[in-house]
Amino acid sequence: MTTHHPPDGYVRARVGRTELVARREVAEALGAIVARGTLYDFARAQPDRREYRGRAAAFAVEIPGTGERAVVRHSRHGGLLASLTRDLFLAPTRAPHELAISTRLLDARVPTPLVLGYAVYRTGAGLARSDVLTREVPASRDLAAALAPSEPEANRRAAWTATASLVGALSELGARHHDLNLKNVLLAGAPDGPQAWVLDVDRITFHADVRYALRHNLARLERSARKWRDRWGAAIGDADLAAVREALSALA
């Protein structure tokens, strides 16, 4: 099993061939789940689950006996090799990295859902699968949904304003998100004044040059925005993207 030390507030447990790292307040409940199967299979089987669609389905469920609602995601590869590598990673997978990055972002007050825990399932030959649980952000939707043509223009402008604030916070920290797309920006709060949260933080690396991080993040976000506009008709104008750049010009 891995030898990394979990952050304060987390504990590690071994259940058979499964390694579990979890917040103390949910560790016992998650341990009982992985003693019977995987976290993802548990979440998928709950009749009151809420389904989120991305690269694959993720499920929001209540962790029994804790009052916590968590989004349970099974880790999968993306990109050209996804059909070959699918959900197998070199152990200990990217889950420990995701927890470390999430902790660093939250310590810097960059909004991202709290990682409640993860489970790593060893398969042999140095490979493993993993599930990651993050605290569900209530009444939220991704940026792609917020930019639908049916949305009032004022709400779309507010979504871009919140997104610019998030990109600025990431970039000031030197955080480069290698998959900063419209599905990885979550908006919560009133539609005319939401806060933006960053998702899939295991795709983040850090760079000392703030301007380099900003250029990278803007390029990734703009590429995704144009893709959603051209392929799916999202209500995104060049003026919207220019306004985001202008809002961040002090960092450039």
PDB file of C-alpha atoms in Angstrom:
ATOM      1  CA  MET A   1       0.000   0.000   0.000  1.00  0.00           C
ATOM      2  CA  THR A   2       1.058   3.609  -0.380  1.00  0.00           C
ATOM      3  CA  THR A   3       3.163   5.373   2.223  1.00  0.00           C
ATOM      4  CA  HIS A   4       1.981   8.947   1.620  1.00  0.00           C
ATOM      5  CA  HIS A   5       0.742  10.754   4.718  1.00  0.00           C
ATOM      6  CA  PRO A   6      -2.841  12.050   4.456  1.00  0.00           C
ATOM      7  CA  PRO A   7      -3.548  15.686   5.398  1.00  0.00           C
ATOM      8  CA  ASP A   8      -4.748  16.685   8.850  1.00  0.00           C
ATOM      9  CA  GLY A   9      -8.313  15.586   9.462  1.00  0.00           C
ATOM     10  CA  TYR A  10      -7.973  12.427   7.337  1.00  0.00           C
ATOM     11  CA  VAL A  11      -7.258   8.838   8.345  1.00  0.00           C
ATOM     12  CA  ARG A  12      -6.080   5.824   6.390  1.00  0.00           C
ATOM     13  CA  ALA A  13      -7.480   2.308   6.733  1.00  0.00           C
ATOM     14  CA  ARG A  14      -6.898  -0.977   4.940  1.00  0.00           C
ATOM     15  CA  VAL A  15      -9.931  -3.128   4.179  1.00  0.00           C
ATOM     16  CA  GLY A  16      -8.803  -6.332   2.473  1.00  0.00           C
ATOM     17  CA  ARG A  17      -6.929  -5.192  -0.659  1.00  0.00           C
ATOM     18  CA  THR A  18      -8.559  -1.773  -0.562  1.00  0.00           C
ATOM     19  CA  GLU A  19      -6.877   1.331   0.810  1.00  0.00           C
ATOM     20  CA  LEU A  20      -9.293   3.918   2.180  1.00  0.00           C
ATOM     21  CA  VAL A  21      -8.352   7.512   3.022  1.00  0.00           C
ATOM     22  CA  ALA A  22     -11.204   9.569   4.444  1.00  0.00           C
ATOM     23  CA  ARG A  23     -12.194  12.455   6.647  1.00  0.00           C
ATOM     24  CA  ARG A  24     -12.445  11.222  10.218  1.00  0.00           C
ATOM     25  CA  GLU A  25     -16.143  11.993  10.450  1.00  0.00           C
ATOM     26  CA  VAL A  26     -17.029   9.700   7.526  1.00  0.00           C
ATOM     27  CA  ALA A  27     -14.259   7.088   7.764  1.00  0.00           C
ATOM     28  CA  GLU A  28     -16.267   4.479   9.667  1.00  0.00           C
ATOM     29  CA  ALA A  29     -19.232   4.703   7.297  1.00  0.00           C
ATOM     30  CA  LEU A  30     -17.018   4.472   4.209  1.00  0.00           C
ATOM     31  CA  GLY A  31     -15.104   1.569   5.721  1.00  0.00           C
ATOM     32  CA  ALA A  32     -18.346  -0.353   6.110  1.00  0.00           C
ATOM     33  CA  ILE A  33     -19.174   0.293   2.444  1.00  0.00           C
ATOM     34  CA  VAL A  34     -15.824  -0.859   1.026  1.00  0.00           C
ATOM     35  CA  ALA A  35     -15.990  -3.978   3.196  1.00  0.00           C
ATOM     36  CA  ARG A  36     -18.910  -5.035   0.960  1.00  0.00           C
ATOM     37  CA  GLY A  37     -17.856  -3.606  -2.421  1.00  0.00           C
ATOM     38  CA  THR A  38     -16.776  -0.373  -4.070  1.00  0.00           C
ATOM     39  CA  LEU A  39     -17.874   3.141  -3.239  1.00  0.00           C
ATOM     40  CA  TYR A  40     -18.989   3.711  -6.823  1.00  0.00           C
ATOM     41  CA  ASP A  41     -21.117   0.562  -6.948  1.00  0.00           C
ATOM     42  CA  PHE A  42     -22.732   1.573  -3.656  1.00  0.00           C
ATOM     43  CA  ALA A  43     -23.581   5.038  -4.987  1.00  0.00           C
ATOM     44  CA  ARG A  44     -24.883   3.705  -8.305  1.00  0.00           C
ATOM     45  CA  ALA A  45     -27.243   1.339  -6.473  1.00  0.00           C
ATOM     46  CA  GLN A  46     -28.945   4.016  -4.328  1.00  0.00           C
ATOM     47  CA  PRO A  47     -32.516   4.735  -5.488  1.00  0.00           C
ATOM     48  CA  ASP A  48     -32.315   8.413  -4.483  1.00  0.00           C
ATOM     49  CA  ARG A  49     -28.973   9.083  -6.194  1.00  0.00           C
ATOM     50  CA  ARG A  50     -28.479  12.245  -8.239  1.00  0.00           C
ATOM     51  CA  GLU A  51     -26.613  11.638 -11.469  1.00  0.00           C
ATOM     52  CA  TYR A  52     -24.025  13.986 -12.925  1.00  0.00           C
ATOM     53  CA  ARG A  53     -22.836  13.480 -16.494  1.00  0.00           C
ATOM     54  CA  GLY A  54     -19.271  14.116 -17.571  1.00  0.00           C
ATOM     55  CA  ARG A  55     -16.653  11.789 -19.029  1.00  0.00           C
ATOM     56  CA  ALA A  56     -18.666   9.141 -17.180  1.00  0.00           C
ATOM     57  CA  ALA A  57     -21.548   9.241 -14.731  1.00  0.00           C
ATOM     58  CA  ALA A  58     -20.941  10.364 -11.158  1.00  0.00           C
ATOM     59  CA  PHE A  59     -23.530   9.892  -8.431  1.00  0.00           C
ATOM     60  CA  ALA A  60     -24.443  12.113  -5.493  1.00  0.00           C
ATOM     61  CA  VAL A  61     -25.698  10.176  -2.473  1.00  0.00           C
ATOM     62  CA  GLU A  62     -25.895  10.489   1.286  1.00  0.00           C
ATOM     63  CA  ILE A  63     -23.143   8.736   3.227  1.00  0.00           C
ATOM     64  CA  PRO A  64     -25.104   6.566   5.689  1.00  0.00           C
ATOM     65  CA  GLY A  65     -25.281   7.875   9.235  1.00  0.00           C
ATOM     66  CA  THR A  66     -23.270  11.029   8.571  1.00  0.00           C
ATOM     67  CA  GLY A  67     -25.631  13.602   7.082  1.00  0.00           C
ATOM     68  CA  GLU A  68     -23.039  14.243   4.378  1.00  0.00           C
ATOM     69  CA  ARG A  69     -23.941  14.155   0.695  1.00  0.00           C
ATOM     70  CA  ALA A  70     -21.065  13.196  -1.548  1.00  0.00           C
ATOM     71  CA  VAL A  71     -20.465  12.992  -5.274  1.00  0.00           C
ATOM     72  CA  VAL A  72     -18.841   9.627  -5.984  1.00  0.00           C
ATOM     73  CA  ARG A  73     -16.703   9.453  -9.112  1.00  0.00           C
ATOM     74  CA  HIS A  74     -14.883   6.456 -10.555  1.00  0.00           C
ATOM     75  CA  SER A  75     -11.501   7.550 -11.896  1.00  0.00           C
ATOM     76  CA  ARG A  76     -11.032   7.062 -15.628  1.00  0.00           C
ATOM     77  CA  HIS A  77      -8.454   8.046 -18.201  1.00  0.00           C
ATOM     78  CA  GLY A  78      -9.191  10.568 -20.933  1.00  0.00           C
ATOM     79  CA  GLY A  79      -7.458  11.312 -24.186  1.00  0.00           C
ATOM     80  CA  LEU A  80      -6.286   9.121 -27.015  1.00  0.00           C
ATOM     81  CA  LEU A  81      -5.417   6.081 -24.887  1.00  0.00           C
ATOM     82  CA  ALA A  82      -8.635   6.064 -22.861  1.00  0.00           C
ATOM     83  CA  SER A  83     -10.047   3.074 -24.753  1.00  0.00           C
ATOM     84  CA  LEU A  84      -6.980   1.046 -23.776  1.00  0.00           C
ATOM     85  CA  THR A  85      -6.196   2.227 -20.259  1.00  0.00           C
ATOM     86  CA  ARG A  86      -9.836   2.860 -19.246  1.00  0.00           C
ATOM     87  CA  ASP A  87      -9.910   2.936 -15.412  1.00  0.00           C
ATOM     88  CA  LEU A  88      -6.566   1.259 -14.653  1.00  0.00           C
ATOM     89  CA  PHE A  89      -3.785   3.430 -13.252  1.00  0.00           C
ATOM     90  CA  LEU A  90      -0.362   2.823 -11.870  1.00  0.00           C
ATOM     91  CA  ALA A  91      -0.845   2.400  -8.125  1.00  0.00           C
ATOM     92  CA  PRO A  92      -1.683   4.361  -6.048  1.00  0.00           C
ATOM     93  CA  THR A  93      -3.653   6.058  -8.915  1.00  0.00           C
ATOM     94  CA  ARG A  94      -4.210   9.821  -9.065  1.00  0.00           C
ATOM     95  CA  ALA A  95      -6.468   9.896  -6.006  1.00  0.00           C
ATOM     96  CA  PRO A  96      -3.755  10.897  -3.485  1.00  0.00           C
ATOM     97  CA  HIS A  97      -2.640  13.656  -5.852  1.00  0.00           C
ATOM     98  CA  GLU A  98      -6.213  14.917  -6.141  1.00  0.00           C
ATOM     99  CA  LEU A  99      -6.542  15.109  -2.361  1.00  0.00           C
ATOM    100  CA  ALA A 100      -3.226  16.963  -2.051  1.00  0.00           C
ATOM    101  CA  ILE A 101      -4.138  19.477  -4.762  1.00  0.00           C
ATOM    102  CA  SER A 102      -7.622  20.000  -3.321  1.00  0.00           C
ATOM    103  CA  THR A 103      -6.136  20.675   0.114  1.00  0.00           C
ATOM    104  CA  ARG A 104      -3.669  23.182  -1.335  1.00  0.00           C
ATOM    105  CA  LEU A 105      -6.416  25.022  -3.205  1.00  0.00           C
ATOM    106  CA  LEU A 106      -8.723  25.174  -0.191  1.00  0.00           C
ATOM    107  CA  ASP A 107      -5.886  26.403   2.024  1.00  0.00           C
ATOM    108  CA  ALA A 108      -5.453  29.239  -0.509  1.00  0.00           C
ATOM    109  CA  ARG A 109      -9.241  29.860  -0.488  1.00  0.00           C
ATOM    110  CA  VAL A 110      -9.726  28.775  -4.078  1.00  0.00           C
ATOM    111  CA  PRO A 111     -13.259  27.300  -4.223  1.00  0.00           C
ATOM    112  CA  THR A 112     -13.284  23.566  -4.927  1.00  0.00           C
ATOM    113  CA  PRO A 113     -15.443  20.806  -3.414  1.00  0.00           C
ATOM    114  CA  LEU A 114     -13.929  19.222  -0.305  1.00  0.00           C
ATOM    115  CA  VAL A 115     -12.564  15.717  -0.886  1.00  0.00           C
ATOM    116  CA  LEU A 116     -14.278  13.541   1.717  1.00  0.00           C
ATOM    117  CA  GLY A 117     -12.258  10.458   0.855  1.00  0.00           C
ATOM    118  CA  TYR A 118     -11.062   7.995  -1.731  1.00  0.00           C
ATOM    119  CA  ALA A 119     -10.629   4.261  -2.120  1.00  0.00           C
ATOM    120  CA  VAL A 120      -7.859   2.539  -4.081  1.00  0.00           C
ATOM    121  CA  TYR A 121      -8.545  -1.023  -5.252  1.00  0.00           C
ATOM    122  CA  ARG A 122      -5.422  -3.024  -6.087  1.00  0.00           C
ATOM    123  CA  THR A 123      -5.672  -5.292  -9.117  1.00  0.00           C
ATOM    124  CA  GLY A 124      -2.129  -6.684  -9.226  1.00  0.00           C
ATOM    125  CA  ALA A 125       0.904  -6.006 -11.444  1.00  0.00           C
ATOM    126  CA  GLY A 126       1.285  -2.575  -9.850  1.00  0.00           C
ATOM    127  CA  LEU A 127      -2.100  -1.388 -11.135  1.00  0.00           C
ATOM    128  CA  ALA A 128      -5.189  -0.154  -9.331  1.00  0.00           C
ATOM    129  CA  ARG A 129      -8.602   1.441  -9.725  1.00  0.00           C
ATOM    130  CA  SER A 130      -9.963   4.224  -7.550  1.00  0.00           C
ATOM    131  CA  ASP A 131     -13.106   6.062  -6.499  1.00  0.00           C
ATOM    132  CA  VAL A 132     -13.074   9.633  -5.157  1.00  0.00           C
ATOM    133  CA  LEU A 133     -15.775  11.294  -3.053  1.00  0.00           C
ATOM    134  CA  THR A 134     -16.243  15.051  -2.871  1.00  0.00           C
ATOM    135  CA  ARG A 135     -18.790  16.991  -0.858  1.00  0.00           C
ATOM    136  CA  GLU A 136     -21.782  17.828  -3.033  1.00  0.00           C
ATOM    137  CA  VAL A 137     -22.236  21.532  -3.736  1.00  0.00           C
ATOM    138  CA  PRO A 138     -26.005  22.076  -3.445  1.00  0.00           C
ATOM    139  CA  ALA A 139     -28.045  23.957  -6.049  1.00  0.00           C
ATOM    140  CA  SER A 140     -25.163  23.951  -8.508  1.00  0.00           C
ATOM    141  CA  ARG A 141     -24.696  23.562 -12.245  1.00  0.00           C
ATOM    142  CA  ASP A 142     -21.736  23.680 -14.570  1.00  0.00           C
ATOM    143  CA  LEU A 143     -20.737  26.634 -16.726  1.00  0.00           C
ATOM    144  CA  ALA A 144     -21.919  24.912 -19.904  1.00  0.00           C
ATOM    145  CA  ALA A 145     -25.461  24.741 -18.511  1.00  0.00           C
ATOM    146  CA  ALA A 146     -25.292  28.359 -17.346  1.00  0.00           C
ATOM    147  CA  LEU A 147     -24.468  29.519 -20.901  1.00  0.00           C
ATOM    148  CA  ALA A 148     -27.432  27.869 -22.581  1.00  0.00           C
ATOM    149  CA  PRO A 149     -29.276  30.153 -25.048  1.00  0.00           C
ATOM    150  CA  SER A 150     -32.383  29.946 -22.852  1.00  0.00           C
ATOM    151  CA  GLU A 151     -30.561  31.643 -19.956  1.00  0.00           C
ATOM    152  CA  PRO A 152     -31.184  35.373 -19.422  1.00  0.00           C
ATOM    153  CA  GLU A 153     -28.295  37.499 -20.649  1.00  0.00           C
ATOM    154  CA  ALA A 154     -27.756  38.974 -17.175  1.00  0.00           C
ATOM    155  CA  ASN A 155     -27.304  35.485 -15.711  1.00  0.00           C
ATOM    156  CA  ARG A 156     -24.819  34.551 -18.430  1.00  0.00           C
ATOM    157  CA  ARG A 157     -22.804  37.696 -17.705  1.00  0.00           C
ATOM    158  CA  ALA A 158     -22.823  36.851 -13.993  1.00  0.00           C
ATOM    159  CA  ALA A 159     -21.570  33.338 -14.791  1.00  0.00           C
ATOM    160  CA  TRP A 160     -18.637  34.789 -16.750  1.00  0.00           C
ATOM    161  CA  THR A 161     -17.859  37.253 -13.947  1.00  0.00           C
ATOM    162  CA  ALA A 162     -17.700  34.421 -11.423  1.00  0.00           C
ATOM    163  CA  THR A 163     -15.582  32.330 -13.790  1.00  0.00           C
ATOM    164  CA  ALA A 164     -13.120  35.189 -14.303  1.00  0.00           C
ATOM    165  CA  SER A 165     -12.736  35.462 -10.529  1.00  0.00           C
ATOM    166  CA  LEU A 166     -11.999  31.738 -10.310  1.00  0.00           C
ATOM    167  CA  VAL A 167      -9.459  31.826 -13.150  1.00  0.00           C
ATOM    168  CA  GLY A 168      -7.762  34.744 -11.454  1.00  0.00           C
ATOM    169  CA  ALA A 169      -7.551  32.940  -8.117  1.00  0.00           C
ATOM    170  CA  LEU A 170      -6.117  29.829  -9.759  1.00  0.00           C
ATOM    171  CA  SER A 171      -3.592  31.790 -11.775  1.00  0.00           C
ATOM    172  CA  GLU A 172      -2.421  33.913  -8.825  1.00  0.00           C
ATOM    173  CA  LEU A 173      -1.593  30.629  -7.098  1.00  0.00           C
ATOM    174  CA  GLY A 174       0.335  29.478 -10.173  1.00  0.00           C
ATOM    175  CA  ALA A 175      -2.202  26.694 -10.724  1.00  0.00           C
ATOM    176  CA  ARG A 176      -2.431  25.481 -14.328  1.00  0.00           C
ATOM    177  CA  HIS A 177      -5.538  23.414 -15.009  1.00  0.00           C
ATOM    178  CA  HIS A 178      -4.809  21.106 -17.946  1.00  0.00           C
ATOM    179  CA  ASP A 179      -8.508  20.412 -18.546  1.00  0.00           C
ATOM    180  CA  LEU A 180     -10.139  23.735 -17.712  1.00  0.00           C
ATOM    181  CA  ASN A 181     -13.334  23.329 -19.694  1.00  0.00           C
ATOM    182  CA  LEU A 182     -16.903  24.506 -19.217  1.00  0.00           C
ATOM    183  CA  LYS A 183     -17.856  21.242 -17.481  1.00  0.00           C
ATOM    184  CA  ASN A 184     -15.083  21.693 -14.910  1.00  0.00           C
ATOM    185  CA  VAL A 185     -16.376  25.050 -13.683  1.00  0.00           C
ATOM    186  CA  LEU A 186     -19.239  24.667 -11.219  1.00  0.00           C
ATOM    187  CA  LEU A 187     -21.544  27.568 -10.361  1.00  0.00           C
ATOM    188  CA  ALA A 188     -23.482  27.742  -7.105  1.00  0.00           C
ATOM    189  CA  GLY A 189     -25.665  30.419  -5.584  1.00  0.00           C
ATOM    190  CA  ALA A 190     -28.167  32.773  -7.173  1.00  0.00           C
ATOM    191  CA  PRO A 191     -27.978  32.750 -10.998  1.00  0.00           C
ATOM    192  CA  ASP A 192     -27.432  36.524 -11.021  1.00  0.00           C
ATOM    193  CA  GLY A 193     -24.572  36.321  -8.501  1.00  0.00           C
ATOM    194  CA  PRO A 194     -23.028  32.828  -8.338  1.00  0.00           C
ATOM    195  CA  GLN A 195     -19.651  31.667  -7.074  1.00  0.00           C
ATOM    196  CA  ALA A 196     -17.498  29.529  -9.362  1.00  0.00           C
ATOM    197  CA  TRP A 197     -15.823  26.329  -8.132  1.00  0.00           C
ATOM    198  CA  VAL A 198     -13.130  24.351  -9.937  1.00  0.00           C
ATOM    199  CA  LEU A 199     -13.521  20.600 -10.551  1.00  0.00           C
ATOM    200  CA  ASP A 200     -11.188  17.766 -11.640  1.00  0.00           C
ATOM    201  CA  VAL A 201      -8.322  19.272  -9.700  1.00  0.00           C
ATOM    202  CA  ASP A 202      -6.109  16.223 -10.255  1.00  0.00           C
ATOM    203  CA  ARG A 203      -5.439  17.843 -13.648  1.00  0.00           C
ATOM    204  CA  ILE A 204      -3.765  20.838 -11.981  1.00  0.00           C
ATOM    205  CA  THR A 205      -0.025  21.476 -11.800  1.00  0.00           C
ATOM    206  CA  PHE A 206       1.760  24.501 -10.392  1.00  0.00           C
ATOM    207  CA  HIS A 207       4.117  26.989 -11.989  1.00  0.00           C
ATOM    208  CA  ALA A 208       6.001  29.871 -10.409  1.00  0.00           C
ATOM    209  CA  ASP A 209       5.067  32.333 -13.175  1.00  0.00           C
ATOM    210  CA  VAL A 210       1.583  33.748 -12.567  1.00  0.00           C
ATOM    211  CA  ARG A 211       1.338  35.182 -16.108  1.00  0.00           C
ATOM    212  CA  TYR A 212       2.236  31.814 -17.617  1.00  0.00           C
ATOM    213  CA  ALA A 213      -0.476  30.113 -15.541  1.00  0.00           C
ATOM    214  CA  LEU A 214      -2.990  32.775 -16.578  1.00  0.00           C
ATOM    215  CA  ARG A 215      -2.234  32.410 -20.296  1.00  0.00           C
ATOM    216  CA  HIS A 216      -2.550  28.654 -20.037  1.00  0.00           C
ATOM    217  CA  ASN A 217      -5.845  28.765 -18.138  1.00  0.00           C
ATOM    218  CA  LEU A 218      -7.399  31.339 -20.449  1.00  0.00           C
ATOM    219  CA  ALA A 219      -6.358  29.390 -23.543  1.00  0.00           C
ATOM    220  CA  ARG A 220      -7.891  26.170 -22.202  1.00  0.00           C
ATOM    221  CA  LEU A 221     -11.113  27.888 -21.164  1.00  0.00           C
ATOM    222  CA  GLU A 222     -11.507  29.779 -24.438  1.00  0.00           C
ATOM    223  CA  ARG A 223     -10.912  26.652 -26.496  1.00  0.00           C
ATOM    224  CA  SER A 224     -13.658  24.864 -24.573  1.00  0.00           C
ATOM    225  CA  ALA A 225     -16.013  27.852 -24.882  1.00  0.00           C
ATOM    226  CA  ARG A 226     -15.634  28.003 -28.653  1.00  0.00           C
ATOM    227  CA  LYS A 227     -16.163  24.250 -28.880  1.00  0.00           C
ATOM    228  CA  TRP A 228     -19.436  24.477 -26.939  1.00  0.00           C
ATOM    229  CA  ARG A 229     -20.541  27.411 -29.074  1.00  0.00           C
ATOM    230  CA  ASP A 230     -19.706  25.785 -32.402  1.00  0.00           C
ATOM    231  CA  ARG A 231     -20.897  22.248 -31.619  1.00  0.00           C
ATOM    232  CA  TRP A 232     -23.789  22.727 -29.229  1.00  0.00           C
ATOM    233  CA  GLY A 233     -24.930  26.295 -29.683  1.00  0.00           C
ATOM    234  CA  ALA A 234     -23.903  27.741 -26.323  1.00  0.00           C
ATOM    235  CA  ALA A 235     -24.626  31.461 -26.083  1.00  0.00           C
ATOM    236  CA  ILE A 236     -21.008  32.635 -26.106  1.00  0.00           C
ATOM    237  CA  GLY A 237     -19.803  35.686 -27.991  1.00  0.00           C
ATOM    238  CA  ASP A 238     -16.280  36.895 -28.623  1.00  0.00           C
ATOM    239  CA  ALA A 239     -17.180  39.882 -26.451  1.00  0.00           C
ATOM    240  CA  ASP A 240     -17.766  37.518 -23.504  1.00  0.00           C
ATOM    241  CA  LEU A 241     -14.283  36.042 -23.837  1.00  0.00           C
ATOM    242  CA  ALA A 242     -12.775  39.505 -24.286  1.00  0.00           C
ATOM    243  CA  ALA A 243     -14.496  40.662 -21.082  1.00  0.00           C
ATOM    244  CA  VAL A 244     -12.935  37.790 -19.145  1.00  0.00           C
ATOM    245  CA  ARG A 245      -9.496  38.720 -20.466  1.00  0.00           C
ATOM    246  CA  GLU A 246     -10.087  42.375 -19.601  1.00  0.00           C
ATOM    247  CA  ALA A 247     -11.155  41.457 -16.064  1.00  0.00           C
ATOM    248  CA  LEU A 248      -7.851  39.620 -15.611  1.00  0.00           C
ATOM    249  CA  SER A 249      -5.631  42.119 -17.398  1.00  0.00           C
ATOM    250  CA  ALA A 250      -3.981  43.216 -14.155  1.00  0.00           C
ATOM    251  CA  LEU A 251      -2.413  39.739 -13.856  1.00  0.00           C
ATOM    252  CA  ALA A 252      -1.284  39.510 -17.488  1.00  0.00           C
TER     253      ALA A 252
END
